[in-house]
């Protein structure tokens, strides 16, 4: 039991993973959207998401051709409190709210903002 929780806390000890979790608290996102906002490569984002998923912090789902990631509904209250305390830049939050995934995993300005509405 304690080993599992120790590993979960280790996963939270990485600044990029904390940044990803904070972004996902704004709305669910595709890997290519996170790549636009983070100073790391697509493979690195995918590896961070894999670790976050394995630790039980995020879940994934398919929407058409894209795999989206979002915070799990059953996050422990202490983790939700931690995420609320983390800063998210207004520019990043605005970017997430104004863009959507387009064809070939390119990110386009949102016409209807359907992904963001679904996450609220």
mmCIF file of N, CA and C in Angstrom:
data_model
loop_
_atom_site.group_PDB
_atom_site.id
_atom_site.type_symbol
_atom_site.label_atom_id
_atom_site.label_comp_id
_atom_site.label_asym_id
_atom_site.label_seq_id
_atom_site.Cartn_x
_atom_site.Cartn_y
_atom_site.Cartn_z
ATOM 1 N N UNK A 1 0.820 -1.193 0.000
ATOM 2 C CA UNK A 1 0.000 0.000 0.000
ATOM 3 C C UNK A 1 0.868 1.263 0.000
ATOM 4 N N UNK A 2 1.854 1.341 0.876
ATOM 5 C CA UNK A 2 2.689 2.533 0.960
ATOM 6 C C UNK A 2 3.599 2.670 -0.254
ATOM 7 N N UNK A 3 4.033 1.549 -0.793
ATOM 8 C CA UNK A 3 4.887 1.597 -1.980
ATOM 9 C C UNK A 3 4.142 2.230 -3.153
ATOM 10 N N UNK A 4 2.863 1.849 -3.302
ATOM 11 C CA UNK A 4 2.047 2.409 -4.388
ATOM 12 C C UNK A 4 1.912 3.924 -4.258
ATOM 13 N N UNK A 5 1.618 4.389 -3.054
ATOM 14 C CA UNK A 5 1.489 5.827 -2.850
ATOM 15 C C UNK A 5 2.832 6.547 -2.990
ATOM 16 N N UNK A 6 3.909 5.919 -2.555
ATOM 17 C CA UNK A 6 5.227 6.532 -2.729
ATOM 18 C C UNK A 6 5.527 6.726 -4.206
ATOM 19 N N UNK A 7 5.195 5.738 -5.024
ATOM 20 C CA UNK A 7 5.420 5.860 -6.469
ATOM 21 C C UNK A 7 4.545 6.955 -7.065
ATOM 22 N N UNK A 8 3.308 7.056 -6.628
ATOM 23 C CA UNK A 8 2.422 8.113 -7.137
ATOM 24 C C UNK A 8 3.001 9.489 -6.820
ATOM 25 N N UNK A 9 3.523 9.674 -5.616
ATOM 26 C CA UNK A 9 4.106 10.969 -5.249
ATOM 27 C C UNK A 9 5.385 11.235 -6.042
ATOM 28 N N UNK A 10 6.145 10.178 -6.340
ATOM 29 C CA UNK A 10 7.344 10.369 -7.175
ATOM 30 C C UNK A 10 6.961 10.879 -8.558
ATOM 31 N N UNK A 11 5.884 10.354 -9.109
ATOM 32 C CA UNK A 11 5.411 10.803 -10.422
ATOM 33 C C UNK A 11 5.090 12.296 -10.379
ATOM 34 N N UNK A 12 4.553 12.764 -9.275
ATOM 35 C CA UNK A 12 4.216 14.190 -9.141
ATOM 36 C C UNK A 12 5.445 15.065 -8.904
ATOM 37 N N UNK A 13 6.602 14.454 -8.712
ATOM 38 C CA UNK A 13 7.815 15.211 -8.431
ATOM 39 C C UNK A 13 8.497 15.797 -9.653
ATOM 40 N N UNK A 14 7.901 15.664 -10.817
ATOM 41 C CA UNK A 14 8.503 16.190 -12.045
ATOM 42 C C UNK A 14 7.775 17.463 -12.482
ATOM 43 N N UNK A 15 8.502 18.561 -12.740
ATOM 44 C CA UNK A 15 7.854 19.818 -13.111
ATOM 45 C C UNK A 15 7.034 19.723 -14.404
ATOM 46 N N UNK A 16 7.505 18.966 -15.379
ATOM 47 C CA UNK A 16 6.748 18.844 -16.634
ATOM 48 C C UNK A 16 5.441 18.105 -16.395
ATOM 49 N N UNK A 17 5.468 17.073 -15.584
ATOM 50 C CA UNK A 17 4.238 16.336 -15.300
ATOM 51 C C UNK A 17 3.252 17.192 -14.511
ATOM 52 N N UNK A 18 3.751 17.994 -13.585
ATOM 53 C CA UNK A 18 2.865 18.918 -12.869
ATOM 54 C C UNK A 18 2.252 19.929 -13.834
ATOM 55 N N UNK A 19 3.053 20.415 -14.772
ATOM 56 C CA UNK A 19 2.564 21.360 -15.777
ATOM 57 C C UNK A 19 1.470 20.705 -16.619
ATOM 58 N N UNK A 20 1.694 19.468 -17.040
ATOM 59 C CA UNK A 20 0.688 18.742 -17.828
ATOM 60 C C UNK A 20 -0.609 18.606 -17.027
ATOM 61 N N UNK A 21 -0.509 18.208 -15.779
ATOM 62 C CA UNK A 21 -1.714 18.065 -14.959
ATOM 63 C C UNK A 21 -2.450 19.389 -14.830
ATOM 64 N N UNK A 22 -1.704 20.467 -14.648
ATOM 65 C CA UNK A 22 -2.353 21.781 -14.520
ATOM 66 C C UNK A 22 -3.050 22.164 -15.818
ATOM 67 N N UNK A 23 -2.417 21.886 -16.958
ATOM 68 C CA UNK A 23 -3.062 22.167 -18.244
ATOM 69 C C UNK A 23 -4.322 21.326 -18.412
ATOM 70 N N UNK A 24 -4.259 20.072 -18.015
ATOM 71 C CA UNK A 24 -5.434 19.205 -18.138
ATOM 72 C C UNK A 24 -6.548 19.600 -17.176
ATOM 73 N N UNK A 25 -6.224 20.397 -16.171
ATOM 74 C CA UNK A 25 -7.283 20.890 -15.291
ATOM 75 C C UNK A 25 -8.084 22.000 -15.976
ATOM 76 N N UNK A 26 -7.516 22.577 -17.037
ATOM 77 C CA UNK A 26 -8.244 23.573 -17.836
ATOM 78 C C UNK A 26 -9.227 22.858 -18.755
ATOM 79 N N UNK A 27 -8.726 21.857 -19.483
ATOM 80 C CA UNK A 27 -9.578 21.012 -20.328
ATOM 81 C C UNK A 27 -8.780 19.812 -20.801
ATOM 82 N N UNK A 28 -9.493 18.768 -21.226
ATOM 83 C CA UNK A 28 -8.843 17.594 -21.800
ATOM 84 C C UNK A 28 -8.090 18.030 -23.055
ATOM 85 N N UNK A 29 -6.992 17.335 -23.362
ATOM 86 C CA UNK A 29 -6.168 17.738 -24.496
ATOM 87 C C UNK A 29 -5.537 16.528 -25.166
ATOM 88 N N UNK A 30 -5.233 16.710 -26.435
ATOM 89 C CA UNK A 30 -4.513 15.729 -27.235
ATOM 90 C C UNK A 30 -3.012 15.973 -27.028
ATOM 91 N N UNK A 31 -2.207 14.961 -27.283
ATOM 92 C CA UNK A 31 -0.756 15.102 -27.147
ATOM 93 C C UNK A 31 -0.244 16.273 -27.976
ATOM 94 N N UNK A 32 -0.741 16.406 -29.203
ATOM 95 C CA UNK A 32 -0.231 17.474 -30.068
ATOM 96 C C UNK A 32 -0.558 18.861 -29.513
ATOM 97 N N UNK A 33 -1.658 18.990 -28.791
ATOM 98 C CA UNK A 33 -1.966 20.273 -28.158
ATOM 99 C C UNK A 33 -0.996 20.558 -27.024
ATOM 100 N N UNK A 34 -0.691 19.538 -26.235
ATOM 101 C CA UNK A 34 0.253 19.726 -25.132
ATOM 102 C C UNK A 34 1.645 20.065 -25.652
ATOM 103 N N UNK A 35 2.027 19.472 -26.781
ATOM 104 C CA UNK A 35 3.337 19.768 -27.386
ATOM 105 C C UNK A 35 3.427 21.247 -27.742
ATOM 106 N N UNK A 36 2.314 21.835 -28.177
ATOM 107 C CA UNK A 36 2.299 23.262 -28.516
ATOM 108 C C UNK A 36 2.597 24.142 -27.308
ATOM 109 N N UNK A 37 2.265 23.667 -26.114
ATOM 110 C CA UNK A 37 2.383 24.487 -24.905
ATOM 111 C C UNK A 37 3.587 24.162 -24.034
ATOM 112 N N UNK A 38 4.208 23.026 -24.267
ATOM 113 C CA UNK A 38 5.314 22.592 -23.414
ATOM 114 C C UNK A 38 6.643 22.645 -24.170
ATOM 115 N N UNK A 39 7.722 22.904 -23.469
ATOM 116 C CA UNK A 39 9.037 22.967 -24.116
ATOM 117 C C UNK A 39 9.704 21.597 -24.244
ATOM 118 N N UNK A 40 8.914 20.569 -24.575
ATOM 119 C CA UNK A 40 9.449 19.224 -24.745
ATOM 120 C C UNK A 40 8.886 18.612 -26.020
ATOM 121 N N UNK A 41 9.507 17.544 -26.471
ATOM 122 C CA UNK A 41 9.110 16.894 -27.716
ATOM 123 C C UNK A 41 7.851 16.049 -27.536
ATOM 124 N N UNK A 42 7.269 15.650 -28.648
ATOM 125 C CA UNK A 42 6.077 14.801 -28.617
ATOM 126 C C UNK A 42 6.353 13.471 -27.900
ATOM 127 N N UNK A 43 7.480 12.787 -28.197
ATOM 128 C CA UNK A 43 7.737 11.548 -27.462
ATOM 129 C C UNK A 43 7.858 11.764 -25.945
ATOM 130 N N UNK A 44 8.444 12.884 -25.549
ATOM 131 C CA UNK A 44 8.575 13.175 -24.117
ATOM 132 C C UNK A 44 7.208 13.405 -23.482
ATOM 133 N N UNK A 45 6.334 14.148 -24.160
ATOM 134 C CA UNK A 45 4.983 14.375 -23.644
ATOM 135 C C UNK A 45 4.261 13.034 -23.501
ATOM 136 N N UNK A 46 4.382 12.180 -24.519
ATOM 137 C CA UNK A 46 3.732 10.869 -24.467
ATOM 138 C C UNK A 46 4.230 10.041 -23.290
ATOM 139 N N UNK A 47 5.531 10.073 -23.020
ATOM 140 C CA UNK A 47 6.085 9.326 -21.892
ATOM 141 C C UNK A 47 5.585 9.883 -20.556
ATOM 142 N N UNK A 48 5.519 11.195 -20.439
ATOM 143 C CA UNK A 48 4.994 11.796 -19.213
ATOM 144 C C UNK A 48 3.534 11.398 -19.009
ATOM 145 N N UNK A 49 2.740 11.423 -20.074
ATOM 146 C CA UNK A 49 1.338 11.036 -19.970
ATOM 147 C C UNK A 49 1.196 9.563 -19.586
ATOM 148 N N UNK A 50 2.071 8.723 -20.124
ATOM 149 C CA UNK A 50 2.044 7.301 -19.772
ATOM 150 C C UNK A 50 2.268 7.121 -18.276
ATOM 151 N N UNK A 51 3.243 7.835 -17.725
ATOM 152 C CA UNK A 51 3.527 7.730 -16.294
ATOM 153 C C UNK A 51 2.367 8.269 -15.456
ATOM 154 N N UNK A 52 1.769 9.371 -15.902
ATOM 155 C CA UNK A 52 0.626 9.941 -15.185
ATOM 156 C C UNK A 52 -0.580 9.000 -15.223
ATOM 157 N N UNK A 53 -0.756 8.343 -16.351
ATOM 158 C CA UNK A 53 -1.863 7.383 -16.479
ATOM 159 C C UNK A 53 -1.615 6.174 -15.577
ATOM 160 N N UNK A 54 -0.415 5.640 -15.620
ATOM 161 C CA UNK A 54 -0.063 4.476 -14.803
ATOM 162 C C UNK A 54 -0.234 4.777 -13.309
ATOM 163 N N UNK A 55 0.086 6.012 -12.909
ATOM 164 C CA UNK A 55 -0.044 6.409 -11.503
ATOM 165 C C UNK A 55 -1.488 6.710 -11.121
ATOM 166 N N UNK A 56 -2.387 6.731 -12.095
ATOM 167 C CA UNK A 56 -3.800 6.928 -11.798
ATOM 168 C C UNK A 56 -4.267 8.362 -11.771
ATOM 169 N N UNK A 57 -3.495 9.272 -12.359
ATOM 170 C CA UNK A 57 -3.886 10.681 -12.351
ATOM 171 C C UNK A 57 -4.641 11.105 -13.602
ATOM 172 N N UNK A 58 -4.370 10.470 -14.718
ATOM 173 C CA UNK A 58 -5.060 10.834 -15.967
ATOM 174 C C UNK A 58 -5.685 9.592 -16.592
ATOM 175 N N UNK A 59 -6.649 9.839 -17.446
ATOM 176 C CA UNK A 59 -7.276 8.786 -18.242
ATOM 177 C C UNK A 59 -7.239 9.223 -19.696
ATOM 178 N N UNK A 60 -7.344 8.262 -20.586
ATOM 179 C CA UNK A 60 -7.360 8.603 -22.003
ATOM 180 C C UNK A 60 -8.636 8.083 -22.646
ATOM 181 N N UNK A 61 -8.989 8.706 -23.758
ATOM 182 C CA UNK A 61 -10.143 8.278 -24.532
ATOM 183 C C UNK A 61 -9.946 8.720 -25.970
ATOM 184 N N UNK A 62 -10.571 7.995 -26.861
ATOM 185 C CA UNK A 62 -10.458 8.292 -28.286
ATOM 186 C C UNK A 62 -11.651 9.142 -28.717
ATOM 187 N N UNK A 63 -11.368 10.174 -29.496
ATOM 188 C CA UNK A 63 -12.396 11.007 -30.120
ATOM 189 C C UNK A 63 -12.026 11.114 -31.591
ATOM 190 N N UNK A 64 -12.745 10.406 -32.421
ATOM 191 C CA UNK A 64 -12.445 10.298 -33.849
ATOM 192 C C UNK A 64 -11.045 9.719 -33.997
ATOM 193 N N UNK A 65 -10.139 10.447 -34.624
ATOM 194 C CA UNK A 65 -8.791 9.933 -34.879
ATOM 195 C C UNK A 65 -7.798 10.255 -33.765
ATOM 196 N N UNK A 66 -8.198 10.981 -32.752
ATOM 197 C CA UNK A 66 -7.259 11.473 -31.759
ATOM 198 C C UNK A 66 -7.480 10.841 -30.398
ATOM 199 N N UNK A 67 -6.385 10.689 -29.685
ATOM 200 C CA UNK A 67 -6.426 10.210 -28.314
ATOM 201 C C UNK A 67 -6.315 11.438 -27.410
ATOM 202 N N UNK A 68 -7.283 11.595 -26.542
ATOM 203 C CA UNK A 68 -7.297 12.714 -25.612
ATOM 204 C C UNK A 68 -6.977 12.220 -24.209
ATOM 205 N N UNK A 69 -6.446 13.120 -23.406
ATOM 206 C CA UNK A 69 -6.111 12.830 -22.022
ATOM 207 C C UNK A 69 -6.813 13.847 -21.136
ATOM 208 N N UNK A 70 -7.285 13.375 -20.009
ATOM 209 C CA UNK A 70 -7.950 14.244 -19.052
ATOM 210 C C UNK A 70 -7.701 13.747 -17.644
ATOM 211 N N UNK A 71 -7.977 14.605 -16.684
ATOM 212 C CA UNK A 71 -7.831 14.218 -15.282
ATOM 213 C C UNK A 71 -8.885 13.173 -14.936
ATOM 214 N N UNK A 72 -8.510 12.231 -14.120
ATOM 215 C CA UNK A 72 -9.474 11.221 -13.662
ATOM 216 C C UNK A 72 -10.479 11.881 -12.724
ATOM 217 N N UNK A 73 -11.693 11.433 -12.803
ATOM 218 C CA UNK A 73 -12.751 11.961 -11.940
ATOM 219 C C UNK A 73 -12.501 11.618 -10.469
ATOM 220 N N UNK A 74 -11.839 10.485 -10.220
ATOM 221 C CA UNK A 74 -11.642 10.020 -8.852
ATOM 222 C C UNK A 74 -10.285 10.415 -8.266
ATOM 223 N N UNK A 75 -9.749 11.552 -8.714
ATOM 224 C CA UNK A 75 -8.490 12.031 -8.122
ATOM 225 C C UNK A 75 -8.680 12.256 -6.629
ATOM 226 N N UNK A 76 -7.699 11.874 -5.827
ATOM 227 C CA UNK A 76 -7.810 12.149 -4.395
ATOM 228 C C UNK A 76 -7.921 13.652 -4.146
ATOM 229 N N UNK A 77 -8.712 14.048 -3.160
ATOM 230 C CA UNK A 77 -8.888 15.484 -2.876
ATOM 231 C C UNK A 77 -7.574 16.229 -2.672
ATOM 232 N N UNK A 78 -6.585 15.588 -2.074
ATOM 233 C CA UNK A 78 -5.304 16.267 -1.857
ATOM 234 C C UNK A 78 -4.624 16.612 -3.184
ATOM 235 N N UNK A 79 -4.782 15.771 -4.193
ATOM 236 C CA UNK A 79 -4.188 16.040 -5.506
ATOM 237 C C UNK A 79 -4.955 17.170 -6.188
ATOM 238 N N UNK A 80 -6.270 17.189 -6.080
ATOM 239 C CA UNK A 80 -7.067 18.290 -6.646
ATOM 240 C C UNK A 80 -6.666 19.615 -6.003
ATOM 241 N N UNK A 81 -6.467 19.595 -4.687
ATOM 242 C CA UNK A 81 -6.044 20.810 -3.982
ATOM 243 C C UNK A 81 -4.677 21.260 -4.481
ATOM 244 N N UNK A 82 -3.763 20.314 -4.660
ATOM 245 C CA UNK A 82 -2.436 20.633 -5.181
ATOM 246 C C UNK A 82 -2.546 21.301 -6.552
ATOM 247 N N UNK A 83 -3.374 20.749 -7.436
ATOM 248 C CA UNK A 83 -3.524 21.308 -8.781
ATOM 249 C C UNK A 83 -4.105 22.714 -8.747
ATOM 250 N N UNK A 84 -5.029 22.960 -7.840
ATOM 251 C CA UNK A 84 -5.608 24.300 -7.719
ATOM 252 C C UNK A 84 -4.567 25.318 -7.285
ATOM 253 N N UNK A 85 -3.566 24.869 -6.538
ATOM 254 C CA UNK A 85 -2.516 25.767 -6.057
ATOM 255 C C UNK A 85 -1.467 26.068 -7.120
ATOM 256 N N UNK A 86 -1.353 25.208 -8.125
ATOM 257 C CA UNK A 86 -0.348 25.410 -9.167
ATOM 258 C C UNK A 86 -0.785 26.518 -10.120
ATOM 259 N N UNK A 87 0.153 27.354 -10.542
ATOM 260 C CA UNK A 87 -0.216 28.415 -11.482
ATOM 261 C C UNK A 87 -0.424 27.865 -12.892
ATOM 262 N N UNK A 88 -1.301 28.504 -13.618
ATOM 263 C CA UNK A 88 -1.449 28.265 -15.051
ATOM 264 C C UNK A 88 -1.497 29.653 -15.668
ATOM 265 N N UNK A 89 -0.697 29.853 -16.700
ATOM 266 C CA UNK A 89 -0.664 31.189 -17.285
ATOM 267 C C UNK A 89 -1.967 31.471 -18.007
ATOM 268 N N UNK A 90 -2.359 32.724 -17.976
ATOM 269 C CA UNK A 90 -3.572 33.128 -18.690
ATOM 270 C C UNK A 90 -3.443 32.832 -20.176
ATOM 271 N N UNK A 91 -2.236 32.981 -20.714
ATOM 272 C CA UNK A 91 -2.020 32.724 -22.146
ATOM 273 C C UNK A 91 -2.237 31.248 -22.477
ATOM 274 N N UNK A 92 -1.748 30.364 -21.619
ATOM 275 C CA UNK A 92 -1.949 28.932 -21.862
ATOM 276 C C UNK A 92 -3.420 28.548 -21.762
ATOM 277 N N UNK A 93 -4.093 29.044 -20.733
ATOM 278 C CA UNK A 93 -5.515 28.736 -20.566
ATOM 279 C C UNK A 93 -6.312 29.278 -21.745
ATOM 280 N N UNK A 94 -6.009 30.492 -22.178
ATOM 281 C CA UNK A 94 -6.717 31.079 -23.323
ATOM 282 C C UNK A 94 -6.437 30.280 -24.591
ATOM 283 N N UNK A 95 -5.189 29.834 -24.776
ATOM 284 C CA UNK A 95 -4.852 29.047 -25.955
ATOM 285 C C UNK A 95 -5.654 27.751 -25.973
ATOM 286 N N UNK A 96 -5.713 27.065 -24.835
ATOM 287 C CA UNK A 96 -6.474 25.813 -24.765
ATOM 288 C C UNK A 96 -7.952 26.048 -25.064
ATOM 289 N N UNK A 97 -8.490 27.148 -24.591
ATOM 290 C CA UNK A 97 -9.907 27.427 -24.812
ATOM 291 C C UNK A 97 -10.202 27.860 -26.242
ATOM 292 N N UNK A 98 -9.194 28.340 -26.962
ATOM 293 C CA UNK A 98 -9.458 28.877 -28.298
ATOM 294 C C UNK A 98 -8.963 27.991 -29.429
ATOM 295 N N UNK A 99 -8.432 26.829 -29.147
ATOM 296 C CA UNK A 99 -7.920 25.938 -30.181
ATOM 297 C C UNK A 99 -8.558 24.563 -30.075
ATOM 298 N N UNK A 100 -8.529 23.860 -31.174
ATOM 299 C CA UNK A 100 -9.018 22.485 -31.218
ATOM 300 C C UNK A 100 -8.142 21.698 -32.172
ATOM 301 N N UNK A 101 -8.209 20.400 -32.066
ATOM 302 C CA UNK A 101 -7.424 19.539 -32.937
ATOM 303 C C UNK A 101 -8.094 19.489 -34.304
ATOM 304 N N UNK A 102 -7.292 19.649 -35.353
ATOM 305 C CA UNK A 102 -7.798 19.556 -36.717
ATOM 306 C C UNK A 102 -7.266 18.318 -37.400
ATOM 307 N N UNK A 103 -7.339 18.261 -38.690
ATOM 308 C CA UNK A 103 -6.878 17.084 -39.421
ATOM 309 C C UNK A 103 -5.379 16.906 -39.251
ATOM 310 N N UNK A 104 -4.945 15.676 -39.279
ATOM 311 C CA UNK A 104 -3.531 15.308 -39.144
ATOM 312 C C UNK A 104 -2.917 15.805 -37.845
ATOM 313 N N UNK A 105 -3.720 15.913 -36.822
ATOM 314 C CA UNK A 105 -3.255 16.324 -35.500
ATOM 315 C C UNK A 105 -2.596 17.697 -35.519
ATOM 316 N N UNK A 106 -3.066 18.560 -36.395
ATOM 317 C CA UNK A 106 -2.639 19.951 -36.338
ATOM 318 C C UNK A 106 -3.620 20.696 -35.462
ATOM 319 N N UNK A 107 -3.183 21.731 -34.844
ATOM 320 C CA UNK A 107 -4.041 22.473 -33.941
ATOM 321 C C UNK A 107 -4.512 23.730 -34.653
ATOM 322 N N UNK A 108 -5.823 23.906 -34.699
ATOM 323 C CA UNK A 108 -6.442 25.027 -35.386
ATOM 324 C C UNK A 108 -7.209 25.882 -34.396
ATOM 325 N N UNK A 109 -7.396 27.181 -34.706
ATOM 326 C CA UNK A 109 -8.273 27.984 -33.854
ATOM 327 C C UNK A 109 -9.661 27.356 -33.818
ATOM 328 N N UNK A 110 -10.282 27.392 -32.667
ATOM 329 C CA UNK A 110 -11.585 26.732 -32.498
ATOM 330 C C UNK A 110 -12.691 27.517 -33.178
ATOM 331 N N UNK A 111 -13.541 26.786 -33.884
ATOM 332 C CA UNK A 111 -14.729 27.388 -34.460
ATOM 333 C C UNK A 111 -15.868 27.304 -33.447
ATOM 334 N N UNK A 112 -16.011 26.111 -32.847
ATOM 335 C CA UNK A 112 -17.108 25.915 -31.903
ATOM 336 C C UNK A 112 -16.620 25.624 -30.497
ATOM 337 N N UNK A 113 -15.323 25.309 -30.354
ATOM 338 C CA UNK A 113 -14.748 25.021 -29.047
ATOM 339 C C UNK A 113 -15.420 23.826 -28.382
ATOM 340 N N UNK A 114 -15.761 22.810 -29.169
ATOM 341 C CA UNK A 114 -16.512 21.665 -28.671
ATOM 342 C C UNK A 114 -15.737 20.856 -27.634
ATOM 343 N N UNK A 115 -14.421 20.714 -27.787
ATOM 344 C CA UNK A 115 -13.641 19.929 -26.823
ATOM 345 C C UNK A 115 -13.621 20.610 -25.463
ATOM 346 N N UNK A 116 -13.466 21.920 -25.452
ATOM 347 C CA UNK A 116 -13.422 22.638 -24.190
ATOM 348 C C UNK A 116 -14.768 22.576 -23.498
ATOM 349 N N UNK A 117 -15.854 22.681 -24.263
ATOM 350 C CA UNK A 117 -17.186 22.613 -23.674
ATOM 351 C C UNK A 117 -17.434 21.243 -23.069
ATOM 352 N N UNK A 118 -16.945 20.198 -23.716
ATOM 353 C CA UNK A 118 -17.141 18.835 -23.230
ATOM 354 C C UNK A 118 -16.397 18.613 -21.918
ATOM 355 N N UNK A 119 -15.290 19.313 -21.727
ATOM 356 C CA UNK A 119 -14.471 19.120 -20.531
ATOM 357 C C UNK A 119 -15.031 19.845 -19.327
ATOM 358 N N UNK A 120 -15.912 20.809 -19.532
ATOM 359 C CA UNK A 120 -16.435 21.587 -18.393
ATOM 360 C C UNK A 120 -17.519 20.872 -17.663
#
